[in-house]
PDB file of C-alpha atoms in Angstrom:
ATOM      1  CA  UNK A   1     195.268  51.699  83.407  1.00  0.00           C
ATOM      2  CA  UNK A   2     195.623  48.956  86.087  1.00  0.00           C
ATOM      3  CA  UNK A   3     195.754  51.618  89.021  1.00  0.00           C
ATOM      4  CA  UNK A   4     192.740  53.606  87.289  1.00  0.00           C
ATOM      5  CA  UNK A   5     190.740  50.055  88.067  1.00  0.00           C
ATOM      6  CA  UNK A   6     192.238  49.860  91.690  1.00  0.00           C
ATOM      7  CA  UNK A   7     191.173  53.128  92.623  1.00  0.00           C
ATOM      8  CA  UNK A   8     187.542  52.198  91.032  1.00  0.00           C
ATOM      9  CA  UNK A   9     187.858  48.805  92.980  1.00  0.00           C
ATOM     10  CA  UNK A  10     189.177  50.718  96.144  1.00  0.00           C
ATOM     11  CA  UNK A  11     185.338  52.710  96.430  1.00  0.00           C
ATOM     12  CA  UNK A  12     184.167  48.878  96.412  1.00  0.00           C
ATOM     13  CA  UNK A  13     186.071  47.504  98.673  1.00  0.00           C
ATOM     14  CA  UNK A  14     184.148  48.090 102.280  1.00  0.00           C
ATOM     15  CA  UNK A  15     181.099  46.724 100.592  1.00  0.00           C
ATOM     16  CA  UNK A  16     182.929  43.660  99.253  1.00  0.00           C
ATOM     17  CA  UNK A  17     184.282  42.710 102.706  1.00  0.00           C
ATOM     18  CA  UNK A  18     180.792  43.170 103.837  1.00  0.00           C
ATOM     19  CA  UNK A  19     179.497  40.712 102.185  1.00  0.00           C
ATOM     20  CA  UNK A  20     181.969  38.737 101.398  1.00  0.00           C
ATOM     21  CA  UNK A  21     181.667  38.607 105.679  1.00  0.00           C
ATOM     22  CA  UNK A  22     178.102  37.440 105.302  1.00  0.00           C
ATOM     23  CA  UNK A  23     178.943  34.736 102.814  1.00  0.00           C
ATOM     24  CA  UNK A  24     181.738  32.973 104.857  1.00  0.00           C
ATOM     25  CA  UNK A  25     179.499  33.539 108.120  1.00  0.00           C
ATOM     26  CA  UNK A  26     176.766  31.241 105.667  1.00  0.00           C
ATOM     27  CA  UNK A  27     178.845  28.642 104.793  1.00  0.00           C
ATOM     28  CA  UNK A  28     180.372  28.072 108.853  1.00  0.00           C
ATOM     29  CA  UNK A  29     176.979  28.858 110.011  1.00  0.00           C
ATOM     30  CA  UNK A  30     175.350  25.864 107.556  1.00  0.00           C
ATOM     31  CA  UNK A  31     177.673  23.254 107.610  1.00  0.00           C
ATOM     32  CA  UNK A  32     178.826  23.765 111.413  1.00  0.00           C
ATOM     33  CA  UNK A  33     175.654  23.118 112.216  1.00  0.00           C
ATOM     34  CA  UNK A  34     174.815  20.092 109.834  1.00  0.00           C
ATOM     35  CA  UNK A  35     175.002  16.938 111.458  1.00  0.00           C
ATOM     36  CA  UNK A  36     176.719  15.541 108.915  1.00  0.00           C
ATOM     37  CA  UNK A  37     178.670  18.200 107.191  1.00  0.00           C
ATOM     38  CA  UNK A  38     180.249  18.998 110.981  1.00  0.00           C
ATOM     39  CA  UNK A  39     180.977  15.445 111.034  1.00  0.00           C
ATOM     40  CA  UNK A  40     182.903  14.856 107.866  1.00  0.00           C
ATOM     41  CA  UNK A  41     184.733  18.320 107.162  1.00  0.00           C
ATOM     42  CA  UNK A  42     187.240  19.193 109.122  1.00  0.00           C
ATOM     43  CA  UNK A  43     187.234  23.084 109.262  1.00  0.00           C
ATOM     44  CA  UNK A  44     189.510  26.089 109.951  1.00  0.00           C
ATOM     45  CA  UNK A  45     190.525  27.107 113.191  1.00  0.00           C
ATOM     46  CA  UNK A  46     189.338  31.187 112.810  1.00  0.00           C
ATOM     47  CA  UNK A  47     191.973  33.724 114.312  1.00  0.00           C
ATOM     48  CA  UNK A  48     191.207  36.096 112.071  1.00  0.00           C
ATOM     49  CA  UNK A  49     188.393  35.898 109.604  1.00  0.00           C
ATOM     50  CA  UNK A  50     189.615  38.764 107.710  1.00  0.00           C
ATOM     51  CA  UNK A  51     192.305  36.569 105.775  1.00  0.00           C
ATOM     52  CA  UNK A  52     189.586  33.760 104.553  1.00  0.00           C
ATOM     53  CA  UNK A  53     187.332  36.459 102.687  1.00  0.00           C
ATOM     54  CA  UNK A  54     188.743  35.445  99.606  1.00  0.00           C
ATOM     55  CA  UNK A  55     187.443  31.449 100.446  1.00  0.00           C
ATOM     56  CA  UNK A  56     186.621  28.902 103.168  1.00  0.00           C
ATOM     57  CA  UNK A  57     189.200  26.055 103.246  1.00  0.00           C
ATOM     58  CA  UNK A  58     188.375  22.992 104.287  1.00  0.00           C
ATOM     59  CA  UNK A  59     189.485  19.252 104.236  1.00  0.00           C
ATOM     60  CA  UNK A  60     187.751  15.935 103.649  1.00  0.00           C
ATOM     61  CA  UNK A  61     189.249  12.245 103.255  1.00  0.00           C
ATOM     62  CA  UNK A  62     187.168  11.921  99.385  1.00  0.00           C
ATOM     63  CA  UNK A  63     188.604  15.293  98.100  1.00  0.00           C
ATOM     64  CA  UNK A  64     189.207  13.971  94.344  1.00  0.00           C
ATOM     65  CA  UNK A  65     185.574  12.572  94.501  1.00  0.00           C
ATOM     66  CA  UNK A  66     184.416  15.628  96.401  1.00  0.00           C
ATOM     67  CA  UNK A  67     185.268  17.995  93.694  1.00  0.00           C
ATOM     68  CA  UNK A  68     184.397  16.143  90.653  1.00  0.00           C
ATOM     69  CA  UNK A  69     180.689  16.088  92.515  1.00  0.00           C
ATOM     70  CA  UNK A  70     181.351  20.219  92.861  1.00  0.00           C
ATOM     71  CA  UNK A  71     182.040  20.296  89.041  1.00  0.00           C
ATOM     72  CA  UNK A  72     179.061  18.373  87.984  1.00  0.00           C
ATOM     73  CA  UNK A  73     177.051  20.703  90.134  1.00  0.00           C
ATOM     74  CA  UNK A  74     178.907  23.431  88.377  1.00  0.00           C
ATOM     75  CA  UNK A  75     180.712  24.581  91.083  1.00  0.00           C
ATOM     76  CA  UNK A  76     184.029  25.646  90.599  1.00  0.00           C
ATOM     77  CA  UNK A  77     186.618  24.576  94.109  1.00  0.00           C
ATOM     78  CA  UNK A  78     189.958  25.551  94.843  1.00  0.00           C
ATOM     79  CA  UNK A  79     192.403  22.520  95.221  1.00  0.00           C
ATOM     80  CA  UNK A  80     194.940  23.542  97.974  1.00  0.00           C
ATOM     81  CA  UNK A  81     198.007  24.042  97.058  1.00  0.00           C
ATOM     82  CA  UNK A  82     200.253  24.647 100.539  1.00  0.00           C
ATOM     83  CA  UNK A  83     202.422  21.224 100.935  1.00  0.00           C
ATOM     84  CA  UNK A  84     206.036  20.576 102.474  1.00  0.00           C
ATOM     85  CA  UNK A  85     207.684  22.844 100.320  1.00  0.00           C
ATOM     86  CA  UNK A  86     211.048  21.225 101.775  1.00  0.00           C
ATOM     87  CA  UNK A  87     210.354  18.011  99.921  1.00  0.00           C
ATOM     88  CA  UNK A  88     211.418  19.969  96.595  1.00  0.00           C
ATOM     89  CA  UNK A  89     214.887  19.095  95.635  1.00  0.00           C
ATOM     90  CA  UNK A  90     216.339  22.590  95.558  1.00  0.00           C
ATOM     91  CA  UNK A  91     215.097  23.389  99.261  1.00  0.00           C
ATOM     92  CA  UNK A  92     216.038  19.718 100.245  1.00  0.00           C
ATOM     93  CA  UNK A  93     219.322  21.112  99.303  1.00  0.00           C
ATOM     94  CA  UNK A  94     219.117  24.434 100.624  1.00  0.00           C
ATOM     95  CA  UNK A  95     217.892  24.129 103.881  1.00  0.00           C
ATOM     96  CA  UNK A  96     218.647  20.252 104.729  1.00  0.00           C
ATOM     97  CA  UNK A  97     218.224  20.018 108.315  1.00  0.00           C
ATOM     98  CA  UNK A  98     214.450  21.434 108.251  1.00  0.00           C
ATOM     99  CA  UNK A  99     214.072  18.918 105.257  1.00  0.00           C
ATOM    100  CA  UNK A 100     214.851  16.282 107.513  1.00  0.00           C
ATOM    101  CA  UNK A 101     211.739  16.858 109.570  1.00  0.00           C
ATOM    102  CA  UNK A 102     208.269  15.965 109.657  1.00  0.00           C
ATOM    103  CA  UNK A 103     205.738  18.531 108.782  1.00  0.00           C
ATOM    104  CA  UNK A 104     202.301  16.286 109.094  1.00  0.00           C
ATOM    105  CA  UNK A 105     199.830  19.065 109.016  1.00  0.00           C
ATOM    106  CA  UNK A 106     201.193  20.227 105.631  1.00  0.00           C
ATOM    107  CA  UNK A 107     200.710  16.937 104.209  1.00  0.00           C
ATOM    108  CA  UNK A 108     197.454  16.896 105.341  1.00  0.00           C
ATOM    109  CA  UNK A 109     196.076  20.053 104.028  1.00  0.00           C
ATOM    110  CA  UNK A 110     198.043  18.998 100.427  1.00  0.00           C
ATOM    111  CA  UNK A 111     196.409  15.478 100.364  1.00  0.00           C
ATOM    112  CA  UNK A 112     192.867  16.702 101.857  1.00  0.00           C
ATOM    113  CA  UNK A 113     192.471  20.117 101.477  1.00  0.00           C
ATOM    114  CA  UNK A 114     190.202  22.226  99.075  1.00  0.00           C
ATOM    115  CA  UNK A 115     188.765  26.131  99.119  1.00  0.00           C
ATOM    116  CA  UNK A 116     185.400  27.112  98.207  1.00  0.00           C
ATOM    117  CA  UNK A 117     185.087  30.638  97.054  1.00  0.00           C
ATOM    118  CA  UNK A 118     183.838  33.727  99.007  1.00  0.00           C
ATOM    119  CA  UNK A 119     183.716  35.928  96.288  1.00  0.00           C
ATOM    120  CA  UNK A 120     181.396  38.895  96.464  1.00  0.00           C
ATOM    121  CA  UNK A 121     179.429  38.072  93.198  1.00  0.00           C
ATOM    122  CA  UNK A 122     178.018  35.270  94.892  1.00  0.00           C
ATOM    123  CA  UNK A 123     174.662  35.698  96.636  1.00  0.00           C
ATOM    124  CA  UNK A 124     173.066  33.822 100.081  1.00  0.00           C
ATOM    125  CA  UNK A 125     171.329  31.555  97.683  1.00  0.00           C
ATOM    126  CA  UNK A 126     174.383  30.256  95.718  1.00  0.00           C
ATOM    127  CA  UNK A 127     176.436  29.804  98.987  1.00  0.00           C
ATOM    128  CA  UNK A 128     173.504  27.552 100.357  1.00  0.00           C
ATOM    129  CA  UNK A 129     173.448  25.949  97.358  1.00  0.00           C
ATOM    130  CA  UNK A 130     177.125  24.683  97.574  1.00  0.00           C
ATOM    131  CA  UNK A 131     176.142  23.938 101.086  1.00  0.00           C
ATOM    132  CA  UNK A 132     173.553  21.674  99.836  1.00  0.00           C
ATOM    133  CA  UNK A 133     176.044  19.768  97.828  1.00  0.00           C
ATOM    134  CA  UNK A 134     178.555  19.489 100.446  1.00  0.00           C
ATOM    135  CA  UNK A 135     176.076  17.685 102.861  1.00  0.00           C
ATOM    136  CA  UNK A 136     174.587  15.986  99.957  1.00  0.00           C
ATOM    137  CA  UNK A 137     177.981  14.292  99.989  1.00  0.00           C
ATOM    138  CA  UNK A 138     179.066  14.109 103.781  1.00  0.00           C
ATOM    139  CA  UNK A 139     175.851  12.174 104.417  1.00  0.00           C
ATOM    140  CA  UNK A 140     175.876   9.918 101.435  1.00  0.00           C
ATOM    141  CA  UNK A 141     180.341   9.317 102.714  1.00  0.00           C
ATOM    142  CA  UNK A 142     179.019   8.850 106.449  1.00  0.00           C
ATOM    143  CA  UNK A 143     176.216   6.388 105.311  1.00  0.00           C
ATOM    144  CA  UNK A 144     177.672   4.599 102.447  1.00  0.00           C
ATOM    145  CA  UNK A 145     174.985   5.420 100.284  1.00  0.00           C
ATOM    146  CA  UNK A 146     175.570   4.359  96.763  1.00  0.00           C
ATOM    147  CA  UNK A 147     174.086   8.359  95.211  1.00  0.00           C
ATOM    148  CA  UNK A 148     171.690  10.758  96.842  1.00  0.00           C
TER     149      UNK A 148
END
């Protein structure tokens, strides 16, 4: 049964990319170019684009607040999950010389990091909707507004 939906999904799949393309290009395009969103977010550094179709990651210094404001706007974030998997005891034990060293941009992406989804069910509209939220917030952070 499961392959009999890949194959299904498999006919799909270059018109997914497509615009799941479109909606990542959106959300770079929009908040790249938003004085304040640019300001605030720190964003990916794009290699390949092809391996961020499934979401845009991106970091901010207010990411608890940040995505309590996404769920009352009912939008749904991703909280990263990719931290210094050497500070768990059984690879502290394992591999104990890497454990001993400092891995700084993994704490960072644990502590500030976040994913927005790319997911081809979303239209333009929705993406610059979430857009609108995200500078809502930068700008409101970079002016110490009280609410916007």
């Amino acid at each position: 049964m499961n392959a009999a939906f890949g194959l299904v999904q498999l006919d799909r799949l270059p018109q997914n990319i497509k615009i799941r393309h479109e909606l990542f290009d959106r959300y770079i395009k929009t908040l790249k170019n938003n004085e304040y969103a640019s300001k605030y977010y720190k964003f990916p550094v794009i290699e390949n684009q092809d391996i961020l179709l499934l979401a845009l990651p991106l970091e901010c210094p207010d990411r608890m607040e940040l995505i309590e404001v996404l769920e009352e706007n009912e939008i749904q974030p991703g909280v990263t999950m990719a931290g210094n998997i050497l500070r768990h005891p059984i690879y502290k034990e394992k591999f104990p010389d890497q454990a001993k060293k400092q891995y700084p941009v993994a704490d960072e992406v644990m502590k500030n990091g976040f994913l927005i989804g790319c997911h081809q069910g979303l239209t333009l509209s929705d993406v610059d909707r979430v857009c609108e939220v995200l500078i809502n917030f930068a700008k409101r952070k970079l002016f110490k507004f009280p609410e916007l």
